[in-house]
mmCIF file with all atom_site columns, C-alpha atoms in Angstrom:
data_model
loop_
_atom_site.group_PDB
_atom_site.id
_atom_site.type_symbol
_atom_site.label_atom_id
_atom_site.label_alt_id
_atom_site.label_comp_id
_atom_site.label_asym_id
_atom_site.label_entity_id
_atom_site.label_seq_id
_atom_site.pdbx_PDB_ins_code
_atom_site.Cartn_x
_atom_site.Cartn_y
_atom_site.Cartn_z
_atom_site.occupancy
_atom_site.B_iso_or_equiv
_atom_site.pdbx_formal_charge
_atom_site.auth_seq_id
_atom_site.auth_comp_id
_atom_site.auth_asym_id
_atom_site.auth_atom_id
_atom_site.pdbx_PDB_model_num
ATOM 1  C CA . MET A 1 1  ? 95.026  108.405 43.399 1.00 0.00 ? 29 MET A CA 1
ATOM 2  C CA . LYS A 1 2  ? 94.776  104.532 43.208 1.00 0.00 ? 30 LYS A CA 1
ATOM 3  C CA . ASP A 1 3  ? 97.682  102.959 41.230 1.00 0.00 ? 31 ASP A CA 1
ATOM 4  C CA . HIS A 1 4  ? 96.804  100.068 38.896 1.00 0.00 ? 32 HIS A CA 1
ATOM 5  C CA . LYS A 1 5  ? 99.023  97.579  37.480 1.00 0.00 ? 33 LYS A CA 1
ATOM 6  C CA . ILE A 1 6  ? 99.086  96.064  33.880 1.00 0.00 ? 34 ILE A CA 1
ATOM 7  C CA . THR A 1 7  ? 101.166 93.462  32.160 1.00 0.00 ? 35 THR A CA 1
ATOM 8  C CA . LEU A 1 8  ? 102.394 94.083  28.591 1.00 0.00 ? 36 LEU A CA 1
ATOM 9  C CA . GLU A 1 9  ? 103.655 91.750  26.054 1.00 0.00 ? 37 GLU A CA 1
ATOM 10 C CA . ILE A 1 10 ? 105.960 93.771  23.745 1.00 0.00 ? 38 ILE A CA 1
ATOM 11 C CA . SER A 1 11 ? 108.284 92.855  20.846 1.00 0.00 ? 39 SER A CA 1
ATOM 12 C CA . GLU A 1 12 ? 111.814 91.970  21.321 1.00 0.00 ? 40 GLU A CA 1
ATOM 13 C CA . THR A 1 13 ? 112.967 94.855  19.536 1.00 0.00 ? 41 THR A CA 1
ATOM 14 C CA . LEU A 1 14 ? 110.881 97.425  21.715 1.00 0.00 ? 42 LEU A CA 1
ATOM 15 C CA . PHE A 1 15 ? 111.936 95.846  24.738 1.00 0.00 ? 43 PHE A CA 1
ATOM 16 C CA . GLU A 1 16 ? 115.818 96.226  23.635 1.00 0.00 ? 44 GLU A CA 1
ATOM 17 C CA . GLN A 1 17 ? 115.171 99.468  22.939 1.00 0.00 ? 45 GLN A CA 1
ATOM 18 C CA . LEU A 1 18 ? 113.430 100.319 26.280 1.00 0.00 ? 46 LEU A CA 1
ATOM 19 C CA . SER A 1 19 ? 116.403 98.693  27.911 1.00 0.00 ? 47 SER A CA 1
ATOM 20 C CA . LEU A 1 20 ? 118.711 100.753 25.989 1.00 0.00 ? 48 LEU A CA 1
ATOM 21 C CA . LEU A 1 21 ? 117.015 103.852 27.060 1.00 0.00 ? 49 LEU A CA 1
ATOM 22 C CA . ALA A 1 22 ? 116.817 102.606 30.606 1.00 0.00 ? 50 ALA A CA 1
ATOM 23 C CA . GLU A 1 23 ? 120.377 101.879 30.768 1.00 0.00 ? 51 GLU A CA 1
ATOM 24 C CA . ILE A 1 24 ? 121.615 105.320 29.128 1.00 0.00 ? 52 ILE A CA 1
ATOM 25 C CA . LYS A 1 25 ? 119.191 107.104 31.530 1.00 0.00 ? 53 LYS A CA 1
ATOM 26 C CA . GLU A 1 26 ? 119.866 105.115 34.415 1.00 0.00 ? 54 GLU A CA 1
ATOM 27 C CA . GLU A 1 27 ? 116.161 104.520 35.149 1.00 0.00 ? 55 GLU A CA 1
ATOM 28 C CA . SER A 1 28 ? 114.187 101.264 35.462 1.00 0.00 ? 56 SER A CA 1
ATOM 29 C CA . ILE A 1 29 ? 112.188 99.986  32.257 1.00 0.00 ? 57 ILE A CA 1
ATOM 30 C CA . GLU A 1 30 ? 108.922 100.303 34.275 1.00 0.00 ? 58 GLU A CA 1
ATOM 31 C CA . TYR A 1 31 ? 109.385 103.911 35.042 1.00 0.00 ? 59 TYR A CA 1
ATOM 32 C CA . LEU A 1 32 ? 110.621 104.700 31.293 1.00 0.00 ? 60 LEU A CA 1
ATOM 33 C CA . ALA A 1 33 ? 107.427 103.052 29.890 1.00 0.00 ? 61 ALA A CA 1
ATOM 34 C CA . ILE A 1 34 ? 105.070 104.861 32.323 1.00 0.00 ? 62 ILE A CA 1
ATOM 35 C CA . GLU A 1 35 ? 107.050 108.392 31.638 1.00 0.00 ? 63 GLU A CA 1
ATOM 36 C CA . ILE A 1 36 ? 106.573 107.655 27.722 1.00 0.00 ? 64 ILE A CA 1
ATOM 37 C CA . ILE A 1 37 ? 102.744 106.692 27.921 1.00 0.00 ? 65 ILE A CA 1
ATOM 38 C CA . ALA A 1 38 ? 102.337 109.666 30.372 1.00 0.00 ? 66 ALA A CA 1
ATOM 39 C CA . ALA A 1 39 ? 104.116 112.127 27.720 1.00 0.00 ? 67 ALA A CA 1
ATOM 40 C CA . LYS A 1 40 ? 102.210 110.506 24.776 1.00 0.00 ? 68 LYS A CA 1
ATOM 41 C CA . LEU A 1 41 ? 98.756  110.161 25.865 1.00 0.00 ? 69 LEU A CA 1
ATOM 42 C CA . PRO A 1 42 ? 97.246  113.409 26.136 1.00 0.00 ? 70 PRO A CA 1
ATOM 43 C CA . CYS A 1 43 ? 98.311  114.217 22.581 1.00 0.00 ? 71 CYS A CA 1
ATOM 44 C CA . LEU A 1 44 ? 96.957  110.862 21.392 1.00 0.00 ? 72 LEU A CA 1
ATOM 45 C CA . ILE A 1 45 ? 93.422  111.694 23.304 1.00 0.00 ? 73 ILE A CA 1
ATOM 46 C CA . GLN A 1 46 ? 93.153  115.135 21.737 1.00 0.00 ? 74 GLN A CA 1
ATOM 47 C CA . ARG A 1 47 ? 94.011  113.845 18.048 1.00 0.00 ? 75 ARG A CA 1
ATOM 48 C CA . GLU A 1 48 ? 91.385  110.861 18.578 1.00 0.00 ? 76 GLU A CA 1
ATOM 49 C CA . SER A 1 49 ? 88.906  113.334 19.853 1.00 0.00 ? 77 SER A CA 1
ATOM 50 C CA . GLN A 1 50 ? 89.293  115.647 16.976 1.00 0.00 ? 78 GLN A CA 1
ATOM 51 C CA . LEU A 1 51 ? 88.946  112.532 14.523 1.00 0.00 ? 79 LEU A CA 1
ATOM 52 C CA . LYS A 1 52 ? 85.653  111.386 16.174 1.00 0.00 ? 80 LYS A CA 1
ATOM 53 C CA . GLN A 1 53 ? 84.329  114.774 15.920 1.00 0.00 ? 81 GLN A CA 1
ATOM 54 C CA . LEU A 1 54 ? 85.276  115.159 12.192 1.00 0.00 ? 82 LEU A CA 1
ATOM 55 C CA . LEU A 1 55 ? 83.708  111.654 11.714 1.00 0.00 ? 83 LEU A CA 1
ATOM 56 C CA . GLU A 1 56 ? 80.472  112.457 13.315 1.00 0.00 ? 84 GLU A CA 1
ATOM 57 C CA . ALA A 1 57 ? 80.378  115.507 11.298 1.00 0.00 ? 85 ALA A CA 1
ATOM 58 C CA . ILE A 1 58 ? 79.969  113.599 8.162  1.00 0.00 ? 86 ILE A CA 1
ATOM 59 C CA . LYS A 1 59 ? 76.616  112.985 6.594  1.00 0.00 ? 87 LYS A CA 1
ATOM 60 C CA . PRO A 1 60 ? 75.295  110.752 4.026  1.00 0.00 ? 88 PRO A CA 1
ATOM 61 C CA . ASP A 1 61 ? 73.926  113.891 2.043  1.00 0.00 ? 89 ASP A CA 1
ATOM 62 C CA . SER A 1 62 ? 77.477  115.720 2.502  1.00 0.00 ? 90 SER A CA 1
ATOM 63 C CA . ILE A 1 63 ? 79.370  112.361 0.958  1.00 0.00 ? 91 ILE A CA 1
ATOM 64 C CA . HIS A 1 64 ? 76.986  112.480 -2.087 1.00 0.00 ? 92 HIS A CA 1
ATOM 65 C CA . SER A 1 65 ? 77.501  116.127 -2.695 1.00 0.00 ? 93 SER A CA 1
ATOM 66 C CA . GLU A 1 66 ? 81.321  115.921 -2.422 1.00 0.00 ? 94 GLU A CA 1
ATOM 67 C CA . ILE A 1 67 ? 81.583  113.024 -5.022 1.00 0.00 ? 95 ILE A CA 1
ATOM 68 C CA . GLY A 1 68 ? 78.867  114.482 -7.344 1.00 0.00 ? 96 GLY A CA 1
ATOM 69 C CA . LEU A 1 69 ? 75.933  112.081 -6.926 1.00 0.00 ? 97 LEU A CA 1
#
């Protein structure tokens, strides 16, 4: 698998929190950022996919019947 490099701009507060966690865990900030993204991403993909399916299921007729038009 090919690796890719990205550059992120994050707030000072978020950077400080990440730095603190890196210090506690004795890991690099970069490693922790990747670890956090990798842990959260599957859940976000699933949630967004489900939301997209729900939104695609809404038809104009169903909206009108829901609001009594």
